[in-house]
GROMACS .gro file of C-alpha atoms in nm:
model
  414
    1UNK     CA    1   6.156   0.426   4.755
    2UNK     CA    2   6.479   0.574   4.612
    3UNK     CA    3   6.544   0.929   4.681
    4UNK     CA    4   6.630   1.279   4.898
    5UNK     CA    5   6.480   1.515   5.107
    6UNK     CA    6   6.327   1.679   4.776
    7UNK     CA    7   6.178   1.401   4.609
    8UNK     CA    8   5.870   1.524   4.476
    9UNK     CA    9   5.558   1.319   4.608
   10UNK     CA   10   5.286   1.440   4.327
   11UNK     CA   11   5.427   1.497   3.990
   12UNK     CA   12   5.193   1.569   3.653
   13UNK     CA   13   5.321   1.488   3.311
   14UNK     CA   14   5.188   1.648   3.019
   15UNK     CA   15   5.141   1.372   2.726
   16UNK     CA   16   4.987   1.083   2.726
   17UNK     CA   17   5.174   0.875   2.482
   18UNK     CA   18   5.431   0.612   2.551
   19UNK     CA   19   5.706   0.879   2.686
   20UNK     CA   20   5.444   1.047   2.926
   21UNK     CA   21   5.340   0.693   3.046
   22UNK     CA   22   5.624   0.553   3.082
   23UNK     CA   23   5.761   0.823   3.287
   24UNK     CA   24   5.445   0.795   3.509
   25UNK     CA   25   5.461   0.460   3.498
   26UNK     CA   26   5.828   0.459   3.650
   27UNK     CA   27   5.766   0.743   3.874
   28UNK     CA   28   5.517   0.511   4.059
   29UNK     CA   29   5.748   0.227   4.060
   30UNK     CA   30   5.924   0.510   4.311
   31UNK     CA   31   5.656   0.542   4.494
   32UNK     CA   32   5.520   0.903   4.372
   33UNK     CA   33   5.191   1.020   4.250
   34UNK     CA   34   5.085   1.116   3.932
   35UNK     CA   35   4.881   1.285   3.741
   36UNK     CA   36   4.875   1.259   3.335
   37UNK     CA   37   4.743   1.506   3.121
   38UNK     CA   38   4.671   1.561   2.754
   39UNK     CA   39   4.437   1.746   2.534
   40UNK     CA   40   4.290   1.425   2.320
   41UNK     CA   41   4.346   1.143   2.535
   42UNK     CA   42   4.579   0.831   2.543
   43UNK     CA   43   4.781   0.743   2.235
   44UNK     CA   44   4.581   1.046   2.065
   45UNK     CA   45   4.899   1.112   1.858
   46UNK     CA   46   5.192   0.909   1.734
   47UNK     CA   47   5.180   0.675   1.992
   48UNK     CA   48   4.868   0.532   1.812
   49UNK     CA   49   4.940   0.570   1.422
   50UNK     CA   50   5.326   0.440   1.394
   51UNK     CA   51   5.436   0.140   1.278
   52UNK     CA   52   5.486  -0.048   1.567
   53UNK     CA   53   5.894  -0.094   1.551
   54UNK     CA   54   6.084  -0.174   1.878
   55UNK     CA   55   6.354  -0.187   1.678
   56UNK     CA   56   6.698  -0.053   1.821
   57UNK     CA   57   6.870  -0.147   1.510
   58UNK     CA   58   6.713   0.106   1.330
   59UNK     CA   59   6.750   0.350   1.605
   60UNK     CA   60   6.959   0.624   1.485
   61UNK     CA   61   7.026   0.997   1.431
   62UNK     CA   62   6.788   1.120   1.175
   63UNK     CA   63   7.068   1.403   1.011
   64UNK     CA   64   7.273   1.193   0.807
   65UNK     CA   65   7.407   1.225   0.432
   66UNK     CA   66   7.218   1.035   0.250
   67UNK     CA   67   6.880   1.207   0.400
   68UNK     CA   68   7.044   1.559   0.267
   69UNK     CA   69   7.108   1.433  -0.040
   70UNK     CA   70   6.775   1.264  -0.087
   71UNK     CA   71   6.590   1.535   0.065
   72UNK     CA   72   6.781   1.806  -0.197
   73UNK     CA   73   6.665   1.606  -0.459
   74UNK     CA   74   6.296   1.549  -0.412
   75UNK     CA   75   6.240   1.886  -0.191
   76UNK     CA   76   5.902   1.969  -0.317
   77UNK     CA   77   5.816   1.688  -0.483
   78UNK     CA   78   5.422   1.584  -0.298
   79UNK     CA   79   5.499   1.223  -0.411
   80UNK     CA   80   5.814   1.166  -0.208
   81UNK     CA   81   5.926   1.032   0.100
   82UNK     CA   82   6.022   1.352   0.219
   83UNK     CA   83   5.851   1.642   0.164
   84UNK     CA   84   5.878   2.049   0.268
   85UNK     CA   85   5.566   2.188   0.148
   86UNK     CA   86   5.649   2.521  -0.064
   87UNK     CA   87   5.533   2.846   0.200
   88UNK     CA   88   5.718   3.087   0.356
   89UNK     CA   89   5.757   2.978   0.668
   90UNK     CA   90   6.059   3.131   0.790
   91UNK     CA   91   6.125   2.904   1.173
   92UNK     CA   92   6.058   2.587   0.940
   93UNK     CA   93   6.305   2.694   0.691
   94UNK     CA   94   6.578   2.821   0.964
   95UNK     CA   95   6.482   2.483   1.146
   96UNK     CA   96   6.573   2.261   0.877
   97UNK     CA   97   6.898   2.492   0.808
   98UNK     CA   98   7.056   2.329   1.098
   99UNK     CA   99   6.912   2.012   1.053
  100UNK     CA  100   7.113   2.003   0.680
  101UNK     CA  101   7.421   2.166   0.886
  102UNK     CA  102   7.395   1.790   1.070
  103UNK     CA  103   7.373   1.576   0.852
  104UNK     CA  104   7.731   1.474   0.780
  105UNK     CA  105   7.947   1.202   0.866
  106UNK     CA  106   8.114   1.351   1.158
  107UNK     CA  107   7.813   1.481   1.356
  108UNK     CA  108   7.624   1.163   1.265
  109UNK     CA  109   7.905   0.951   1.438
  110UNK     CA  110   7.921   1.212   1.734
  111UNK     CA  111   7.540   1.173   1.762
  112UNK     CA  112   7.537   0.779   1.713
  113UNK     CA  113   7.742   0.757   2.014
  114UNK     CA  114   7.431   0.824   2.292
  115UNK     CA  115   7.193   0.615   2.103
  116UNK     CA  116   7.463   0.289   2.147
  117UNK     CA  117   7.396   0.293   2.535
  118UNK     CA  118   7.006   0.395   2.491
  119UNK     CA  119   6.956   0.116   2.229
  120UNK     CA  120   7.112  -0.182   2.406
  121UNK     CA  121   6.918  -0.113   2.699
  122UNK     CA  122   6.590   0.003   2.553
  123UNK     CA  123   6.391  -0.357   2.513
  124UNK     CA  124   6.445  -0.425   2.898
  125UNK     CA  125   6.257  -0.132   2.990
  126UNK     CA  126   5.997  -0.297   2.814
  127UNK     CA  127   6.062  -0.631   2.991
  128UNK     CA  128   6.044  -0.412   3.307
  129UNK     CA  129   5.672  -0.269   3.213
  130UNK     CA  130   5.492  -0.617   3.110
  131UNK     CA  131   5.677  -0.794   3.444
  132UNK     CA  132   5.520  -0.498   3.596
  133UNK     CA  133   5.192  -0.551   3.490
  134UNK     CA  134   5.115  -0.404   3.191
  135UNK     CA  135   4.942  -0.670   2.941
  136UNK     CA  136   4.993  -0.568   2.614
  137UNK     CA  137   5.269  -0.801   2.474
  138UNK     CA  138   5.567  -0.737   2.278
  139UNK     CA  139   5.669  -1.025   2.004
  140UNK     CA  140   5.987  -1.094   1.915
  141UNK     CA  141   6.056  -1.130   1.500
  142UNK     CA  142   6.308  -1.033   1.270
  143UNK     CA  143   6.259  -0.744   1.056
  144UNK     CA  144   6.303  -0.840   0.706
  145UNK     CA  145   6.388  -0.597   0.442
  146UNK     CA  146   6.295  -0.648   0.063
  147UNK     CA  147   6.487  -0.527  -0.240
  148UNK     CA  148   6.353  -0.453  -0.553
  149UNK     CA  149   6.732  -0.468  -0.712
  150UNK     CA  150   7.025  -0.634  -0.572
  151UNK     CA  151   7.238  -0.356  -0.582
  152UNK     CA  152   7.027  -0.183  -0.326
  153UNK     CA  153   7.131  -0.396  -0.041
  154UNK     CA  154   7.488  -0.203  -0.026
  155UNK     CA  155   7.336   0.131   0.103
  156UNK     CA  156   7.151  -0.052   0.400
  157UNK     CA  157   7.466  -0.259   0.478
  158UNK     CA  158   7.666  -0.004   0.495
  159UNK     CA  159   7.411   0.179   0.720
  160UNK     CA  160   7.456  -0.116   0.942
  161UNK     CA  161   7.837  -0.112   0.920
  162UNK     CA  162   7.824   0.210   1.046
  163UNK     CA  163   7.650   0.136   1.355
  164UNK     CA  164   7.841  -0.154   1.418
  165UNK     CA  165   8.156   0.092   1.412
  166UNK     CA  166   7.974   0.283   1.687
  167UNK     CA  167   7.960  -0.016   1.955
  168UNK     CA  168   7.615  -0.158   1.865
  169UNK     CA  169   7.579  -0.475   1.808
  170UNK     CA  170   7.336  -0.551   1.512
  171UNK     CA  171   7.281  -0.892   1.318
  172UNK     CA  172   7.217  -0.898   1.010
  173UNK     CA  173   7.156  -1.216   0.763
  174UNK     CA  174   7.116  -1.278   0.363
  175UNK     CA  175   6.831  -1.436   0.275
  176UNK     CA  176   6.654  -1.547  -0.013
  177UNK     CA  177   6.241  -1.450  -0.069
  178UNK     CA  178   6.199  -1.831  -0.017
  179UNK     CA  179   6.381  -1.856   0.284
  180UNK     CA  180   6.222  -1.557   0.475
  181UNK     CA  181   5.923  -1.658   0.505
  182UNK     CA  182   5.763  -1.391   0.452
  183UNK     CA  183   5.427  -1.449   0.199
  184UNK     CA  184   5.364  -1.069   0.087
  185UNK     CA  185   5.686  -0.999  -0.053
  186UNK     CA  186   5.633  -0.939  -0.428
  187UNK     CA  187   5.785  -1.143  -0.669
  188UNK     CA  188   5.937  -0.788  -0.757
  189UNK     CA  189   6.173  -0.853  -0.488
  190UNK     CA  190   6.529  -0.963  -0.553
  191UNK     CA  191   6.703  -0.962  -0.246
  192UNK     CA  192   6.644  -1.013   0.109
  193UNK     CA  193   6.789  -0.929   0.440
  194UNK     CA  194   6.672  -1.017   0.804
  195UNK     CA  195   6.751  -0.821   1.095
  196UNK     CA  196   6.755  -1.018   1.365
  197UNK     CA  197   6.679  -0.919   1.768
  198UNK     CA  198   6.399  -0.672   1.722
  199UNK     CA  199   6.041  -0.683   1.839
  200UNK     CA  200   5.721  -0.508   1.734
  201UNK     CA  201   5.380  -0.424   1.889
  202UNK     CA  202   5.063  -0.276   1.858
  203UNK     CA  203   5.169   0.030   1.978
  204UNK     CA  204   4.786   0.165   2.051
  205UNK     CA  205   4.715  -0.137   2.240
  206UNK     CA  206   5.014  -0.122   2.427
  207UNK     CA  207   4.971   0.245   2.528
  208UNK     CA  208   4.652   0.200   2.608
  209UNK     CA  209   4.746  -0.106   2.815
  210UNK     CA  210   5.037   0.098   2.984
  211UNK     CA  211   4.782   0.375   3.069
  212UNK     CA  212   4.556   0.111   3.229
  213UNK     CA  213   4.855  -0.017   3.462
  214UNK     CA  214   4.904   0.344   3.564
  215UNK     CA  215   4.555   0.454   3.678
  216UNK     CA  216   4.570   0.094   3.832
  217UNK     CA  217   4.833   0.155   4.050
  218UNK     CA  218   4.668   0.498   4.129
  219UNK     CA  219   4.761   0.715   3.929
  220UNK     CA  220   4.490   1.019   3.729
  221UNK     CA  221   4.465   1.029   3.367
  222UNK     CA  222   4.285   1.327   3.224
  223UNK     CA  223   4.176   1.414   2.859
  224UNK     CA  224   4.078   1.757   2.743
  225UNK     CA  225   4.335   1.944   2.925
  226UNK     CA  226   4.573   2.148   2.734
  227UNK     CA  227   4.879   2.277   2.872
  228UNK     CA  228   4.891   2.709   2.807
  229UNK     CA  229   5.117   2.758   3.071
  230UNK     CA  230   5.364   2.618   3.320
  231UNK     CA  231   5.490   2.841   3.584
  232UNK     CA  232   5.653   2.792   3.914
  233UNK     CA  233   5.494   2.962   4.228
  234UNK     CA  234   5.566   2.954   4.621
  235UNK     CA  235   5.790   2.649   4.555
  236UNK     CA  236   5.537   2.450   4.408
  237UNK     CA  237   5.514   2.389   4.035
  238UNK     CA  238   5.171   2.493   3.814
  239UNK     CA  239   5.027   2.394   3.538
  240UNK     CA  240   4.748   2.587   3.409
  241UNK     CA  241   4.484   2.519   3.103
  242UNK     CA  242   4.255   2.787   3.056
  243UNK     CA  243   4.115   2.913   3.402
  244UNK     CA  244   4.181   2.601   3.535
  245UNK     CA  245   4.521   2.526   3.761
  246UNK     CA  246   4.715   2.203   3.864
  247UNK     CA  247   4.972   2.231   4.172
  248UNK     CA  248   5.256   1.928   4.214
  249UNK     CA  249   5.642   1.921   4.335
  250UNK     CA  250   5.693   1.880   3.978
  251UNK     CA  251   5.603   1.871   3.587
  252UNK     CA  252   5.725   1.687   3.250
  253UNK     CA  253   5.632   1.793   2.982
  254UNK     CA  254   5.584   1.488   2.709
  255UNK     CA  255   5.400   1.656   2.425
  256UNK     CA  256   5.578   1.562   2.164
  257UNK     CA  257   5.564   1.762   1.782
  258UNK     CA  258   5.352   2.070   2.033
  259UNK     CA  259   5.690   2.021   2.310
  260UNK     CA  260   5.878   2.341   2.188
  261UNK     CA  261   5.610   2.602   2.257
  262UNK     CA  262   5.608   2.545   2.612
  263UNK     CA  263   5.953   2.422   2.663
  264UNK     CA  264   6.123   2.725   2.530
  265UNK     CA  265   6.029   2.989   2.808
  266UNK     CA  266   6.175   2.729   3.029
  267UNK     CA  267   6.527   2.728   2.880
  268UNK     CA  268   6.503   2.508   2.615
  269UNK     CA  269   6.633   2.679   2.290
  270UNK     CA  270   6.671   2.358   2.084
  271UNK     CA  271   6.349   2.365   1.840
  272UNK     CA  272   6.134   2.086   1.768
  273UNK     CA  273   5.945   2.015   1.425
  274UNK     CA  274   5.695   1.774   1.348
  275UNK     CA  275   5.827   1.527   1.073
  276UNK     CA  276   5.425   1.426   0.998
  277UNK     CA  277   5.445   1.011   0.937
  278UNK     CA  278   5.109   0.858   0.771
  279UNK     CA  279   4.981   0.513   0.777
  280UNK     CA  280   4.705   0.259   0.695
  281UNK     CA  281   4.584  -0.041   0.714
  282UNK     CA  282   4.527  -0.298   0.483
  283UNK     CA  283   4.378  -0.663   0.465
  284UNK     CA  284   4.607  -0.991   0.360
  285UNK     CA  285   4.539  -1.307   0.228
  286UNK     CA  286   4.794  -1.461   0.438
  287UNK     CA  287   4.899  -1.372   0.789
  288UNK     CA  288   5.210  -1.160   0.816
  289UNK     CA  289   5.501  -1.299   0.998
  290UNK     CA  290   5.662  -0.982   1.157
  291UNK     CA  291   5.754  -0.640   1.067
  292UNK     CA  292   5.866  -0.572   0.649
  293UNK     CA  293   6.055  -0.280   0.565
  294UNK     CA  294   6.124  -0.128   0.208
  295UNK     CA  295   6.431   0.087   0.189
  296UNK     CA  296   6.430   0.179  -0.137
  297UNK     CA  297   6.063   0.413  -0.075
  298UNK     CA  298   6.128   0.392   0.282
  299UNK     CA  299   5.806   0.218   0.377
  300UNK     CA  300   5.752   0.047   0.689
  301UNK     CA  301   5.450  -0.266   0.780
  302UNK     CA  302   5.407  -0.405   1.072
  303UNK     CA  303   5.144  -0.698   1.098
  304UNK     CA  304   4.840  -0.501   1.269
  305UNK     CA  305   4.491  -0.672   1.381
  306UNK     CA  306   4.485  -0.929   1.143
  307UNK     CA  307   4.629  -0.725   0.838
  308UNK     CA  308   4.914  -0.498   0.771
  309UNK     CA  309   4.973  -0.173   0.852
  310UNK     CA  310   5.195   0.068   0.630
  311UNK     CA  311   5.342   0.380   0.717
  312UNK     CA  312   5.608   0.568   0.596
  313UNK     CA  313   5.700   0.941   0.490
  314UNK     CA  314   5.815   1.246   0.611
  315UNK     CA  315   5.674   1.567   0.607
  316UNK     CA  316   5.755   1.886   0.778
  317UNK     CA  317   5.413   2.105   0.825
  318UNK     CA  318   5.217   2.169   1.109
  319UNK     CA  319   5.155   1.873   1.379
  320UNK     CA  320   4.798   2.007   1.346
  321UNK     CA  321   4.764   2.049   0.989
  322UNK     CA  322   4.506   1.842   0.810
  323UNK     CA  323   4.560   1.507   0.645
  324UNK     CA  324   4.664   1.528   0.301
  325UNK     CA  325   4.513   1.183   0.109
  326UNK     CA  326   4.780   1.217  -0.216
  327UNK     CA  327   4.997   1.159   0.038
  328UNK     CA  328   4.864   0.804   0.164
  329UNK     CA  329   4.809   0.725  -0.227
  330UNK     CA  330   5.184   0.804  -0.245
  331UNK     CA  331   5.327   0.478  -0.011
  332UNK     CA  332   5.043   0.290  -0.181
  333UNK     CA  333   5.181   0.398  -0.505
  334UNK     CA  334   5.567   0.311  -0.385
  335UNK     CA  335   5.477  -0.015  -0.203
  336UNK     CA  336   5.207  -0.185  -0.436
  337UNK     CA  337   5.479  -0.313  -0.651
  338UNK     CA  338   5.711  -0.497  -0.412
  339UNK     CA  339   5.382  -0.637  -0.182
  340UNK     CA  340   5.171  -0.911  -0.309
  341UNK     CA  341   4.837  -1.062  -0.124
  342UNK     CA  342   4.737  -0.718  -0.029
  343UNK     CA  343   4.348  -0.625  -0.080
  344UNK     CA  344   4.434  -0.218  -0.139
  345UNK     CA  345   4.118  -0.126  -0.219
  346UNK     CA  346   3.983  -0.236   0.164
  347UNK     CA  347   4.229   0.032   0.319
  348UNK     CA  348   4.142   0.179   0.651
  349UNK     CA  349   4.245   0.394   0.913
  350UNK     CA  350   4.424   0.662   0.735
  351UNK     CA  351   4.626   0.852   0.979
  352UNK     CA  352   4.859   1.109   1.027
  353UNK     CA  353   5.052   1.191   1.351
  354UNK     CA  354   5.363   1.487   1.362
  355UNK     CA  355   5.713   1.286   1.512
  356UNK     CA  356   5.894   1.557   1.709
  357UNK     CA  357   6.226   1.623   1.552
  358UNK     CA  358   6.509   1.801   1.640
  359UNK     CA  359   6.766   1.983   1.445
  360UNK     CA  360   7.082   1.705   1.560
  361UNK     CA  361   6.899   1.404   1.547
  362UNK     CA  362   6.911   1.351   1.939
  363UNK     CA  363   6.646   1.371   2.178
  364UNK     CA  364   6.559   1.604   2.484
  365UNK     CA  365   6.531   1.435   2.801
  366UNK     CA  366   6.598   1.656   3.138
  367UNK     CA  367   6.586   1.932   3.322
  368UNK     CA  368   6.502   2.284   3.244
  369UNK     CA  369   6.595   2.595   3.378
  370UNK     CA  370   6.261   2.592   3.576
  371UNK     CA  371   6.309   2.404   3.929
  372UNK     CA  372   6.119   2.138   3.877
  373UNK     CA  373   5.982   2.137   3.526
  374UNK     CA  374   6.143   1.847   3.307
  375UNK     CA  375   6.124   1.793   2.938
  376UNK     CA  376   6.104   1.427   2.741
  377UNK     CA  377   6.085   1.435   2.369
  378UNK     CA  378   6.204   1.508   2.048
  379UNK     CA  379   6.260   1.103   1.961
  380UNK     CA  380   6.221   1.173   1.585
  381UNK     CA  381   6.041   0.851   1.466
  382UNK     CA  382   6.186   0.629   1.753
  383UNK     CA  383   5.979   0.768   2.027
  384UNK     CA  384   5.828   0.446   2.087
  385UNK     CA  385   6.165   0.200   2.074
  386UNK     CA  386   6.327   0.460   2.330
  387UNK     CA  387   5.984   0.573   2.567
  388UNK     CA  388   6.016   0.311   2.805
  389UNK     CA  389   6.344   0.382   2.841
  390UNK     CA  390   6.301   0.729   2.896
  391UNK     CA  391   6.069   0.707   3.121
  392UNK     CA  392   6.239   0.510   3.377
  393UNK     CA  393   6.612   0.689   3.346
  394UNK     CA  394   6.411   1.039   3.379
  395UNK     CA  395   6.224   0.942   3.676
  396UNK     CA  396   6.535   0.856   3.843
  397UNK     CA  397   6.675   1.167   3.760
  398UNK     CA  398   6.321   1.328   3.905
  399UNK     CA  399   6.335   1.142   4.258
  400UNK     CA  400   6.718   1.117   4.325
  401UNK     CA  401   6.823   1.476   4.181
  402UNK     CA  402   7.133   1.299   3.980
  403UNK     CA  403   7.127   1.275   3.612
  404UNK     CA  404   7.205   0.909   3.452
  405UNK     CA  405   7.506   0.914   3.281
  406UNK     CA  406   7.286   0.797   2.959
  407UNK     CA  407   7.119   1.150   2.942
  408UNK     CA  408   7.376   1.360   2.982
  409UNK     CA  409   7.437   1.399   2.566
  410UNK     CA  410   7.048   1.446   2.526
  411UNK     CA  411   7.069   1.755   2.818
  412UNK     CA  412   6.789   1.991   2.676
  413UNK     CA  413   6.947   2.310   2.762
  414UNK     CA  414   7.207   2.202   2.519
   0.00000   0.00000   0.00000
């Protein structure tokens, strides 16, 4: 076991999805205890309803131009990708103030720069958790992306060229409809391109498989309890729900869209927002070869138990707020066309999960200003590609006291 003098020996993390469990997960591998919390259960939230991507390629800052200048032009609009709900709501509006004040060139390229080193590392942290037992698989595929016009290709090239410019390698290659492979691509589709060197999952299963390695190897998994308070007391550090109180060395806090209401009386002043994805699932006539994306509506499907599942869109409201169906019958709407071989009207397992965003596109992974409390979240829609990842680099920050060099930009008392 790595560590010092004040390596913590019990340490509870609040979250249950893949950041949470993969920072118990690693925190074991050190030899320390712990105890996972959350108020539904395991992969309650996002970790259960997303669309399955390991996908570093795609792995990016979330501010950029072209989302501001989308965004200005379909703000309010129910049927679009992205969608602000009209309220007064004045955190929400201040919030996504400073995300606009991001999203150009320069501050894209200055937050690129973390994800390079994050990105080319983040698929052997999975490697690291199915060597290590847990027995949900990932598969390797290209993702393909399908074009409804030719001309459309440019914008995700140049997307590509841009991370390239950055340090990352990504590889991308033309294809035709024919030669991808791929059956349920529409004959709506003119042009094709295949990223290659990404993975996918089913990213319940594999939560819930990564859960079942951790209580395995001893460590406590409880549902129903949801964190009011964390406070730190005679050295120790407590977490409290209700009457009821939890004492370790230490705490992270992994709740992802809900992470800013506890994290801020700790130090952390950088907001998080739930950007609310949806998705379904949908029967096919032929199986599905790997992951599909649609640029043009921004529509992501993953092959899913047998079928296909689609998600896609953004939406800033509550992470609690109810599901709103016109926006499911929105992606149908946008991805009926380009998809053939798809049995619509069996649709199932409409969901909708909040992704914790933050105002610059990067992530909060550290320590707070509270001995002993840490924060992990704020991934945006790439919680999932980056957990594993996470999780081990912040539990080596936990039991050796040094931050990894990979962190440092995503500091949450930035």
């Amino acid at each position: 076991m790595a560590g010092n003098d004040q390596t913590p020996r019990h340490v509870v993390i609040a979250g249950a999805g893949a950041v949470g469990l993969s920072t118990a997960w690693f925190l074991q591998e050190h030899g320390v205890r712990v105890t996972v919390v959350d108020r539904d259960g395991v992969a309650a939230g996002s970790s259960w309803g997303n669309a399955g991507y390991l996908a570093p390629a795609f792995s990016i800052p979330l501010p950029e131009p072209s989302v501001l200048r989308y965004g200005l032009r379909s703000l309010l609009d129910r049927n679009a990708p992205l969608y602000v709900p009209a309220r007064v709501d004045p955190q929400l509006w201040a919030f996504l103030a400073r995300f606009a004040a991001h999203c150009n060139m320069r501050s894209w390229r200055r937050s690129m720069q973390p994800f390079v080193p994050m990105n080319n590392e983040c698929l052997d942290a999975f490697d690291a958790l199915t060597a290590g037992g847990v027995e949900a698989p990932t598969k390797a595929a290209p993702i393909t992306a399908g074009f409804e016009k030719a001309e459309q290709v440019a914008d995700l090239r140049r997307e590509f060229d841009l991370i390239r410019e950055s340090g990352q390698d990504v590889r991308v290659v033309d294809s035709s409809v024919a030669e991808a492979g791929v059956p349920q691509l529409s004959s709506h589709i003119e042009a094709v391109l295949r990223i290659e060197g990404q993975r996918y999952v089913d990213p319940g299963e594999f939560v819930r498989s990564l859960a079942r390695s951790v209580e395995a190897r001893g460590g406590e998994i409880r549902s129903g309890f949801t964190v009011d308070e964390v406070t730190r007391e005679q050295g120790r550090t407590v977490v409290r729900s209700g009457d009821e109180r939890l004492t370790a060395d230490s705490v992270v806090l992994a709740t992802g869209a809900w992470l800013s209401s506890l994290a801020k009386p700790l130090g952390v002043r950088t907001a998080v927002r739930a950007g609310r994805g949806y998705s379904f699932t949908v029967p096919t006539e032929e199986p599905v070869p790997g992951p599909i994306y649609l640029p043009a509506v921004r529509v992501a499907c993953t092959p899913y138990q047998g079928g296909l599942r689609v998600a896609g869109t953004m939406e800033f409201r509550s992470p609690d707020a109810k599901l709103y169906p016109e926006r499911i019958a929105a992606i149908e709407r946008s991805a009926k066309p380009l998809l053939r071989g798809v049995s619509w009207e069996d649709r199932r397992d409409d969901w909708v999960g909040g992704r914790p965003v933050t105002p610059d596109g990067l992530p909060l992974i550290g320590a707070t200003d509270m001995p002993g409390a840490y924060v992990a979240g704020g991934h945006g829609m790439w919680g999932l590609t980056l957990g594993p990842l996470t999780g081990q680099l912040l539990s080596e920050q936990i039991v050796t006291g040094k931050q990894p060099d990979q962190l440092r930009p995503f500091n949450p008392l930035r």
